Coordinates of C-alpha atoms and ligand atoms in Angstrom, one line a residue:
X11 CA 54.4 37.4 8.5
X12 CA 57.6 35.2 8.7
X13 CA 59.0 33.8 5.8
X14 CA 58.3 29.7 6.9
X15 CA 61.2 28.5 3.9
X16 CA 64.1 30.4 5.8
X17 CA 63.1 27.9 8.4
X18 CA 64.0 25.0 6.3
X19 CA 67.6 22.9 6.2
X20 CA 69.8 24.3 3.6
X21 CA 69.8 20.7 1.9
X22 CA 66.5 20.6 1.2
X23 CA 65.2 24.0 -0.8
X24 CA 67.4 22.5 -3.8
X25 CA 66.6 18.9 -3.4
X26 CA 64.1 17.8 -6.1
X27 CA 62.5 14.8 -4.8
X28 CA 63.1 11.1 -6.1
X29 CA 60.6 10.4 -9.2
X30 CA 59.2 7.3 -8.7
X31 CA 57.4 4.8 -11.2
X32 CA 53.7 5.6 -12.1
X33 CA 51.9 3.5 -10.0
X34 CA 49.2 1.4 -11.8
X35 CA 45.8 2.9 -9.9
X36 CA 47.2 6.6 -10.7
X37 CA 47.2 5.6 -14.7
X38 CA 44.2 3.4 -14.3
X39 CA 42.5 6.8 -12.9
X40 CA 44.2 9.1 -15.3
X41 CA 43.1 6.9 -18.8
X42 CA 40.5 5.0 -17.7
X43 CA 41.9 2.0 -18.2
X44 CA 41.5 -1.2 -16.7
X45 CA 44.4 -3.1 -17.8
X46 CA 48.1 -2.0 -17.1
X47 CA 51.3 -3.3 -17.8
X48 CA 53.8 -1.6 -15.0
X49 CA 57.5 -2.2 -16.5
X50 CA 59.0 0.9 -14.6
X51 CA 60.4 -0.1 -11.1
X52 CA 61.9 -3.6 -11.5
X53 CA 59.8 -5.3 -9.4
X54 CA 59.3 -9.0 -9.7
X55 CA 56.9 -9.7 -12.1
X56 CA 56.2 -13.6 -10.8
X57 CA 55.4 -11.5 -7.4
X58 CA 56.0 -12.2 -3.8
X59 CA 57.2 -15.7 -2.7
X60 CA 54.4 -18.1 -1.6
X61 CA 56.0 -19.2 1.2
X62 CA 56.2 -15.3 2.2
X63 CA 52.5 -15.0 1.7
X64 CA 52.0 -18.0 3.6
X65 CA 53.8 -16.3 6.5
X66 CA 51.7 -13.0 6.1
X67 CA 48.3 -14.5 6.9
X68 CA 49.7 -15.7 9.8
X69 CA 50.9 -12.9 11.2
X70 CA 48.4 -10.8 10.6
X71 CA 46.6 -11.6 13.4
X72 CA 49.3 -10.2 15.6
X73 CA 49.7 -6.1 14.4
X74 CA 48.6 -5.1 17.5
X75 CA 51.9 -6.1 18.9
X76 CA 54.8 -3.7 18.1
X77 CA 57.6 -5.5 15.9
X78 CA 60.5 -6.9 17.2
X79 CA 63.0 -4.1 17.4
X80 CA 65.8 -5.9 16.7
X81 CA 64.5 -8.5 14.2
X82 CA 65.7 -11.5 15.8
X83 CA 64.0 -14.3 13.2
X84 CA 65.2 -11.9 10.3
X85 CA 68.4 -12.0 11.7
X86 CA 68.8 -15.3 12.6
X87 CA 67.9 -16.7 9.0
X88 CA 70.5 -14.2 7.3
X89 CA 73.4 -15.4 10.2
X90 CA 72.2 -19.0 8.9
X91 CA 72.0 -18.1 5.0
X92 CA 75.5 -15.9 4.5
X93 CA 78.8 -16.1 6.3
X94 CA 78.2 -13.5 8.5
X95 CA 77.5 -12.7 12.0
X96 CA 74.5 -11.2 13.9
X97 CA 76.5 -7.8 14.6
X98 CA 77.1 -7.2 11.4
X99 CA 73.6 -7.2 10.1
X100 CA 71.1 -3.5 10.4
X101 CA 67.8 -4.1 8.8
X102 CA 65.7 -1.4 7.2
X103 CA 63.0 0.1 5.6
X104 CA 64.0 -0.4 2.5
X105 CA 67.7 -0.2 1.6
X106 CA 66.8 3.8 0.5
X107 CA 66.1 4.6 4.5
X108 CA 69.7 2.4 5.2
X109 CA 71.0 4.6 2.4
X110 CA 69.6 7.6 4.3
X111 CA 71.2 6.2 8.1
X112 CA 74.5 5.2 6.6
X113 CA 74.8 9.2 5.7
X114 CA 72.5 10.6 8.8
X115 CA 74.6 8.5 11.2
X116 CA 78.2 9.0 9.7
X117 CA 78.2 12.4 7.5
X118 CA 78.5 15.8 8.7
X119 CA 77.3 18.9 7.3
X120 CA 79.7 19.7 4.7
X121 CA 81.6 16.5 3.9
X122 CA 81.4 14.8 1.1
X123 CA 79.6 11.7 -0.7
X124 CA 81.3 10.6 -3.8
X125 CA 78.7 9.0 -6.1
X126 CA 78.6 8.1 -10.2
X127 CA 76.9 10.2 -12.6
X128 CA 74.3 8.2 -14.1
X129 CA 74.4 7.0 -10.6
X130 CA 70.6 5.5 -8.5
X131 CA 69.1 9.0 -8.0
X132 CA 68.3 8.7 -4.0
X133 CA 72.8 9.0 -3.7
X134 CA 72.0 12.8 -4.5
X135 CA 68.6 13.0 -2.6
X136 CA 70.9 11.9 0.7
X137 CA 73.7 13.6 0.2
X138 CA 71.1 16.7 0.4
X139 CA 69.0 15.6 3.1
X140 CA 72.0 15.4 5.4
X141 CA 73.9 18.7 4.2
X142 CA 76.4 17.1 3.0
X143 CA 78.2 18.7 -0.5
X144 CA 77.0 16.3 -3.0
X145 CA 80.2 15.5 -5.4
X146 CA 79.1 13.2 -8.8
X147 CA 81.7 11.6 -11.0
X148 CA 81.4 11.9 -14.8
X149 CA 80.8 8.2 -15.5
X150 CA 82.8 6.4 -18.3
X151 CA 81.6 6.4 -21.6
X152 CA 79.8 3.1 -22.0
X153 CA 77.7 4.6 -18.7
X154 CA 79.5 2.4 -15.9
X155 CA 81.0 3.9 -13.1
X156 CA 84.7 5.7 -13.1
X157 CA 85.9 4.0 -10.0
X158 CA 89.2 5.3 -10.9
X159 CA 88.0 8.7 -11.5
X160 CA 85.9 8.5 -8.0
X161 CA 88.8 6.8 -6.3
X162 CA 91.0 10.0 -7.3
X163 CA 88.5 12.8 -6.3
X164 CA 88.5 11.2 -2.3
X165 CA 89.9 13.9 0.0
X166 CA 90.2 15.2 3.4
X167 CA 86.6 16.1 3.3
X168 CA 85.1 13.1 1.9
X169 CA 83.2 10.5 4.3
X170 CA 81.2 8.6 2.2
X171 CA 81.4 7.4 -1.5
X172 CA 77.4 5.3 -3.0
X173 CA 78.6 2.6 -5.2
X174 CA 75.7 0.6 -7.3
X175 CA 76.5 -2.9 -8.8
X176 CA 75.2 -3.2 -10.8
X177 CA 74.1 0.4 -11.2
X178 CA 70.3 1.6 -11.3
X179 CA 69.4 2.7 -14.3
X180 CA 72.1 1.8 -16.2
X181 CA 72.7 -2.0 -15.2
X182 CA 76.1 -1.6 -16.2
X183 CA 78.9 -3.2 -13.3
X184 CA 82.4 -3.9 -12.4
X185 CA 84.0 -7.3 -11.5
X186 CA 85.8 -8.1 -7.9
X187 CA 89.4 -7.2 -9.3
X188 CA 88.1 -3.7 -10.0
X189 CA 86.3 -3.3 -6.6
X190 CA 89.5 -4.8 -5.1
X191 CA 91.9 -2.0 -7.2
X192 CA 89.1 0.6 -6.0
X193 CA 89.1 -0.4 -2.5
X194 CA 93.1 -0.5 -1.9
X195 CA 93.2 3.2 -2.8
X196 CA 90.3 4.3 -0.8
X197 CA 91.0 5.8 3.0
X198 CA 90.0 3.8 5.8
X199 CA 88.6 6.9 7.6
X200 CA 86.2 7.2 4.1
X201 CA 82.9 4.9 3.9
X202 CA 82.4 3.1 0.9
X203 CA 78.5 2.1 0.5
X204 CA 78.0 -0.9 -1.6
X205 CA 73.7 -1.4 -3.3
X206 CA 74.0 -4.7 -4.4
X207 CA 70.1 -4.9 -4.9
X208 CA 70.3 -6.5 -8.1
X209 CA 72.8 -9.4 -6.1
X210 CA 70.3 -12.2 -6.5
X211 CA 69.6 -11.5 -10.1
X212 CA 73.5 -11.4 -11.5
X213 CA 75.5 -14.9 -12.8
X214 CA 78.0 -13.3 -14.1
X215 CA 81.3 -15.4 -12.9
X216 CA 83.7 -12.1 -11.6
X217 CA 81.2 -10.4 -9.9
X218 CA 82.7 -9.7 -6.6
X219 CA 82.2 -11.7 -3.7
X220 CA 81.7 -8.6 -1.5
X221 CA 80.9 -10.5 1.7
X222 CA 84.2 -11.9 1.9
X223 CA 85.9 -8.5 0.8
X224 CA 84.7 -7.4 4.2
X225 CA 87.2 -8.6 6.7
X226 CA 89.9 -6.9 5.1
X227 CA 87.8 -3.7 4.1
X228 CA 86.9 -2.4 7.6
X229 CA 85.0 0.7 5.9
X230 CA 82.6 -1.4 3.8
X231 CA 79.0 -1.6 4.0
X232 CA 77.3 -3.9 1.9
X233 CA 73.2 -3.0 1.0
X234 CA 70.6 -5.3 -0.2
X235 CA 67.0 -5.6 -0.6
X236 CA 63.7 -7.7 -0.4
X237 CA 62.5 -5.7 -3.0
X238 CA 63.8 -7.0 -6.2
X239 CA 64.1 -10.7 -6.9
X240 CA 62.2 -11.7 -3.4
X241 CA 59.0 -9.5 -4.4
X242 CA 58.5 -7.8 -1.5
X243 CA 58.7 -4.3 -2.8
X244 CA 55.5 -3.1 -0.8
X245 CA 56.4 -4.1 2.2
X246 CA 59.8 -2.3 2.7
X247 CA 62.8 -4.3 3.9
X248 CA 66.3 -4.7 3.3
X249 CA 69.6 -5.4 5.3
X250 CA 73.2 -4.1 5.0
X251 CA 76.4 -6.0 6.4
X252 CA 79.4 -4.2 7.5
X253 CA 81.7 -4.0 10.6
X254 CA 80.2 -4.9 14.1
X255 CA 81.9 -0.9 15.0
X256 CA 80.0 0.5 12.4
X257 CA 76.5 -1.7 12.6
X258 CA 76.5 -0.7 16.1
X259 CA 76.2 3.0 15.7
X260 CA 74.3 2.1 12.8
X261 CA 71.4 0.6 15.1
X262 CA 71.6 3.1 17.3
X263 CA 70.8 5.9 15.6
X264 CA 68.0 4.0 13.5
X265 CA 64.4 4.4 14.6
X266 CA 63.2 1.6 17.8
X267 CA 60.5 0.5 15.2
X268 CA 62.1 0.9 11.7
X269 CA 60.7 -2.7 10.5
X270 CA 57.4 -3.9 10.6
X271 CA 56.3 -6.9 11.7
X272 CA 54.7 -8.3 8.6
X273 CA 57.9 -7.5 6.5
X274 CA 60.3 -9.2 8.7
X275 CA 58.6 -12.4 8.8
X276 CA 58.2 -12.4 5.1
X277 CA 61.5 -11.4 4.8
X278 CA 62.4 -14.5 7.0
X279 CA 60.0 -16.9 5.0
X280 CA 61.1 -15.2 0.9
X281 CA 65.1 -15.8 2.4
X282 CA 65.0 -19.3 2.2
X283 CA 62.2 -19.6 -0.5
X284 CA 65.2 -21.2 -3.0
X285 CA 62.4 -22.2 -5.3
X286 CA 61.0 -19.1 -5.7
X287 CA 64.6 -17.1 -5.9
X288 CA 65.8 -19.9 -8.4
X289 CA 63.0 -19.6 -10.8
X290 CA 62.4 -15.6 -10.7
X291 CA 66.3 -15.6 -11.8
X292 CA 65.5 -18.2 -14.5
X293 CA 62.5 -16.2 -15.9
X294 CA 64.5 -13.1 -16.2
X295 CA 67.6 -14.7 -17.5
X296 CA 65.6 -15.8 -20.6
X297 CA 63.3 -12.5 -20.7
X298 CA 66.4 -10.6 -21.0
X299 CA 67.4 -12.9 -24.0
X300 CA 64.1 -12.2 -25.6
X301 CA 64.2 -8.1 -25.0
X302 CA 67.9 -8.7 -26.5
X303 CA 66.8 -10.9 -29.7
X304 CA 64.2 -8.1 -30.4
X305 CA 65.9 -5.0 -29.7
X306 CA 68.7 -6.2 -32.0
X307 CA 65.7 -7.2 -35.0
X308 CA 64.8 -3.3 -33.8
X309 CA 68.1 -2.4 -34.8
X310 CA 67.9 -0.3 -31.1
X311 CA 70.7 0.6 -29.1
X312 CA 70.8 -0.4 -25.7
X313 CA 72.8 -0.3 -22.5
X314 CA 73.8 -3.9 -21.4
X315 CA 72.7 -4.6 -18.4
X316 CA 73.4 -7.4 -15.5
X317 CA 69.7 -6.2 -13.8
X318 CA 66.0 -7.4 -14.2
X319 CA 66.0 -4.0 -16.6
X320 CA 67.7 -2.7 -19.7
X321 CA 67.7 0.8 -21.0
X322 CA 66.8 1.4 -24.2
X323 CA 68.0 4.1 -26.6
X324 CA 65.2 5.5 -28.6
X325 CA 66.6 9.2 -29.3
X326 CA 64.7 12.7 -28.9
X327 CA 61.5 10.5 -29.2
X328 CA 61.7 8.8 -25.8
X329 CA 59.5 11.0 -24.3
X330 CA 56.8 10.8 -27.0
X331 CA 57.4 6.8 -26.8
X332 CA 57.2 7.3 -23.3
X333 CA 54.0 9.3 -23.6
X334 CA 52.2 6.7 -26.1
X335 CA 53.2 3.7 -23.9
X336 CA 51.0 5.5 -21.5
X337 CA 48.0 5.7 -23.4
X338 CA 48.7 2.3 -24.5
X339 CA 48.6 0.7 -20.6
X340 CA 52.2 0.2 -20.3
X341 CA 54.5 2.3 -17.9
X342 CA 57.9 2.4 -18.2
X343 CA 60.9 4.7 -17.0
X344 CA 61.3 7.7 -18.4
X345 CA 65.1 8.9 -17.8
X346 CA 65.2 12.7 -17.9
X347 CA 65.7 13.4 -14.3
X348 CA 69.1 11.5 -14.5
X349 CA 69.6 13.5 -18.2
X350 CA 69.1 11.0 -20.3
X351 CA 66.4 11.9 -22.2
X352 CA 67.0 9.9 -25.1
X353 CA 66.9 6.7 -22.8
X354 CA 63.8 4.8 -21.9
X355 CA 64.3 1.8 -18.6
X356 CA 62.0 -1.1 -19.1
X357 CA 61.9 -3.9 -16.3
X358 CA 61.3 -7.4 -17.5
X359 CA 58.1 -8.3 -16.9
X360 CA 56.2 -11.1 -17.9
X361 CA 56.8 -12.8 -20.8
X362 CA 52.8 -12.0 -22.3
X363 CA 53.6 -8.1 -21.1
X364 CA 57.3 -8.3 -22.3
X365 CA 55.7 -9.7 -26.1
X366 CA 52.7 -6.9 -25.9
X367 CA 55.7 -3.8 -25.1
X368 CA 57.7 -5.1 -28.1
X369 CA 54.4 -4.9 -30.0
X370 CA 53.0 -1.7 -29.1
X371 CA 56.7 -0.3 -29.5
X372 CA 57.0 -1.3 -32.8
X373 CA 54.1 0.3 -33.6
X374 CA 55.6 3.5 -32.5
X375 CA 58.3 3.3 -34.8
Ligands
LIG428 C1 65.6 -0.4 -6.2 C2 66.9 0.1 -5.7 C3 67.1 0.4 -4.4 C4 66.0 0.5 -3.4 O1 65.5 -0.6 -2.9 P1 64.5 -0.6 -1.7 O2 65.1 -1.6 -0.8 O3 63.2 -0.9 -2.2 O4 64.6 0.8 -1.0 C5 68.4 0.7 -3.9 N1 69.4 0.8 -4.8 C6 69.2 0.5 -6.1 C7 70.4 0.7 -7.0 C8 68.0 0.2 -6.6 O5 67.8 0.0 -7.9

């Protein structure tokens, strides 16, 4: 009989796949629970915007209609909402499948993506999935990204270098004048991939303005997401910005139906929901102040973080803490698959859930 894993891409008999969050219903089921506090994939915890809801009951009258292919409305309200234009814009199914096209549309077997150790896991998981040789960067010590150490490994067989910022599960992030040093040494002929799907969440004031950076950085591509601060998670959409050159073959090569028609008119309708936007980033600015105030009383290390999650230091019993969480009704992130196994990631939640984690976790200690 033949051997059916010689058949298989070279990529993917080492890949291990992406470890997601434990969804509620699977820990519901597994402790026969009823209640569950999910803190593990930094969702919005005020949920979808109304006026996106509003949009969905709508619309769902029309699924027997294939979407729009080219997402005209979506479009039209991002044109409208950022200075950019309409070639610019790819939208996706989730920015993890415009992660995925970015490399499937521009890498070839055996060149290289750059990416951060410490890094959002899927980098790796792409870099695989396309053949590519997967090269990670020993991140600096407090966790961020070595830009200088990344911008120094680019050679004649890199194509692509995954950049987070702020960075996924880490939160850590770095300011326009070092994305401006980075970008000066950096090839033209090498793509540099921007997540910024923490953008809505972050006040701090030397963030970069990466919209603007992109007129004078022809091999930027800029990725965001419904699925953070807008709450649309389930329904899978985001959008990246980049050259009209490079969006082109970008749409190309993308599935005809990549973007359901629910998600892009909630995507249209959660855009311009300012309300919504303005007071999820209030509620997480001052939940972050509260997780800091007690982690500090906790005398608990912890990364700082720019995100709507902070990683937590709790030593070789993160997995135990992890464990009795669990049993408890609250999931958060374990962190071994990106070896840090001493590190727990907790999203903000609400602040009721936020107040029950802090006392179930003092428990623990
Ligand atoms: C959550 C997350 C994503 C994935 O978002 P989707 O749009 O839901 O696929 C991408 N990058 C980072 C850094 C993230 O944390």
């Amino acid at each position: 009989m033949q051997d059916l894993t010689n058949l298989v891409n070279s990529g993917i008999i080492t890949l291990k796949p992406y470890i997601p969050g434990k969804p509620i219903e699977t820990l519901k089921r597994e402790y026969a629970l009823d209640h569950i506090i999910k803190l593990a994939s930094n969702e919005n915890p005020l949920g979808p915007s109304p006026k996106a809801l509003i949009s969905l009951k709508q619309d769902m009258q029309n699924i027997h209609l294939y979407p729009d292919g080219d997402a005209f409305y979506l479009k039209s309200a991002l044109v409208e909402y950022y200075p950019i234009e309409r070639q610019q814009l790819t939208i996706g199914n989730g920015s993890d499948s415009l992660l995925h096209l970015i490399a499937l549309t521009y890498v070839k077997p055996r060149e290289k993506i750059i990416f951060s150790q410490f890094g959002f896991a899927m980098y790796k998981i792409i870099a695989q999935l396309v053949n590519a040789q997967a090269v990670e960067i020993p991140a600096k010590s407090d966790w961020s990204h070595d830009l200088q150490a990344i911008a120094a490994a680019v050679d004649t067989e890199t194509k692509l270098i995954f950049l987070a910022n702020p960075n996924n599960p880490t939160g850590t992030w770095f300011s326009q004048n070092e994305l401006i040093n980075f970008l000066d040494k950096i090839p033209k002929h090498v793509l540099v991939v921007l997540d910024e799907a923490y953008y809505e969440y972050v006040t701090e004031k030397d963030y970069p303005d990466s919209l603007k950076l992109l007129s004078s950085y022809p091999n930027l591509i800029i990725s965001r997401t419904f699925s953070k601060i807008y709450g649309l998670a389930g329904l899978r959409v985001a959008y990246c910005i980049a050259q009209a050159e490079l969006t082109d073959c970008l749409n190309r090569a993308r599935l005809p139906f990549n973007v359901n028609s629910l998600a892009q008119h909630a995507a249209t309708a959660a855009l311009t929901d300012d309300a919504h936007r303005k007071h999820s980033l209030q509620h997480n600015l001052q939940q972050k102040d509260y997780f800091i105030t007690q982690l500090n009383q906790l005398n608990l290390e912890f990364i700082p973080s720019i995100g709507n999650f902070i990683t937590i230091k709790l030593g070789e019993n993160a997995n135990k803490f992890y464990q009795q969480l669990l049993e408890k009704g609250i999931i958060v992130r374990p962190l071994t698959n990106y070896s840090m196994p001493e590190h727990l990631r907790v999203s903000f939640g609400k602040a009721d859930e936020n107040q029950q984690f802090f006392k179930v976790l003092k428990q623990l200690l």
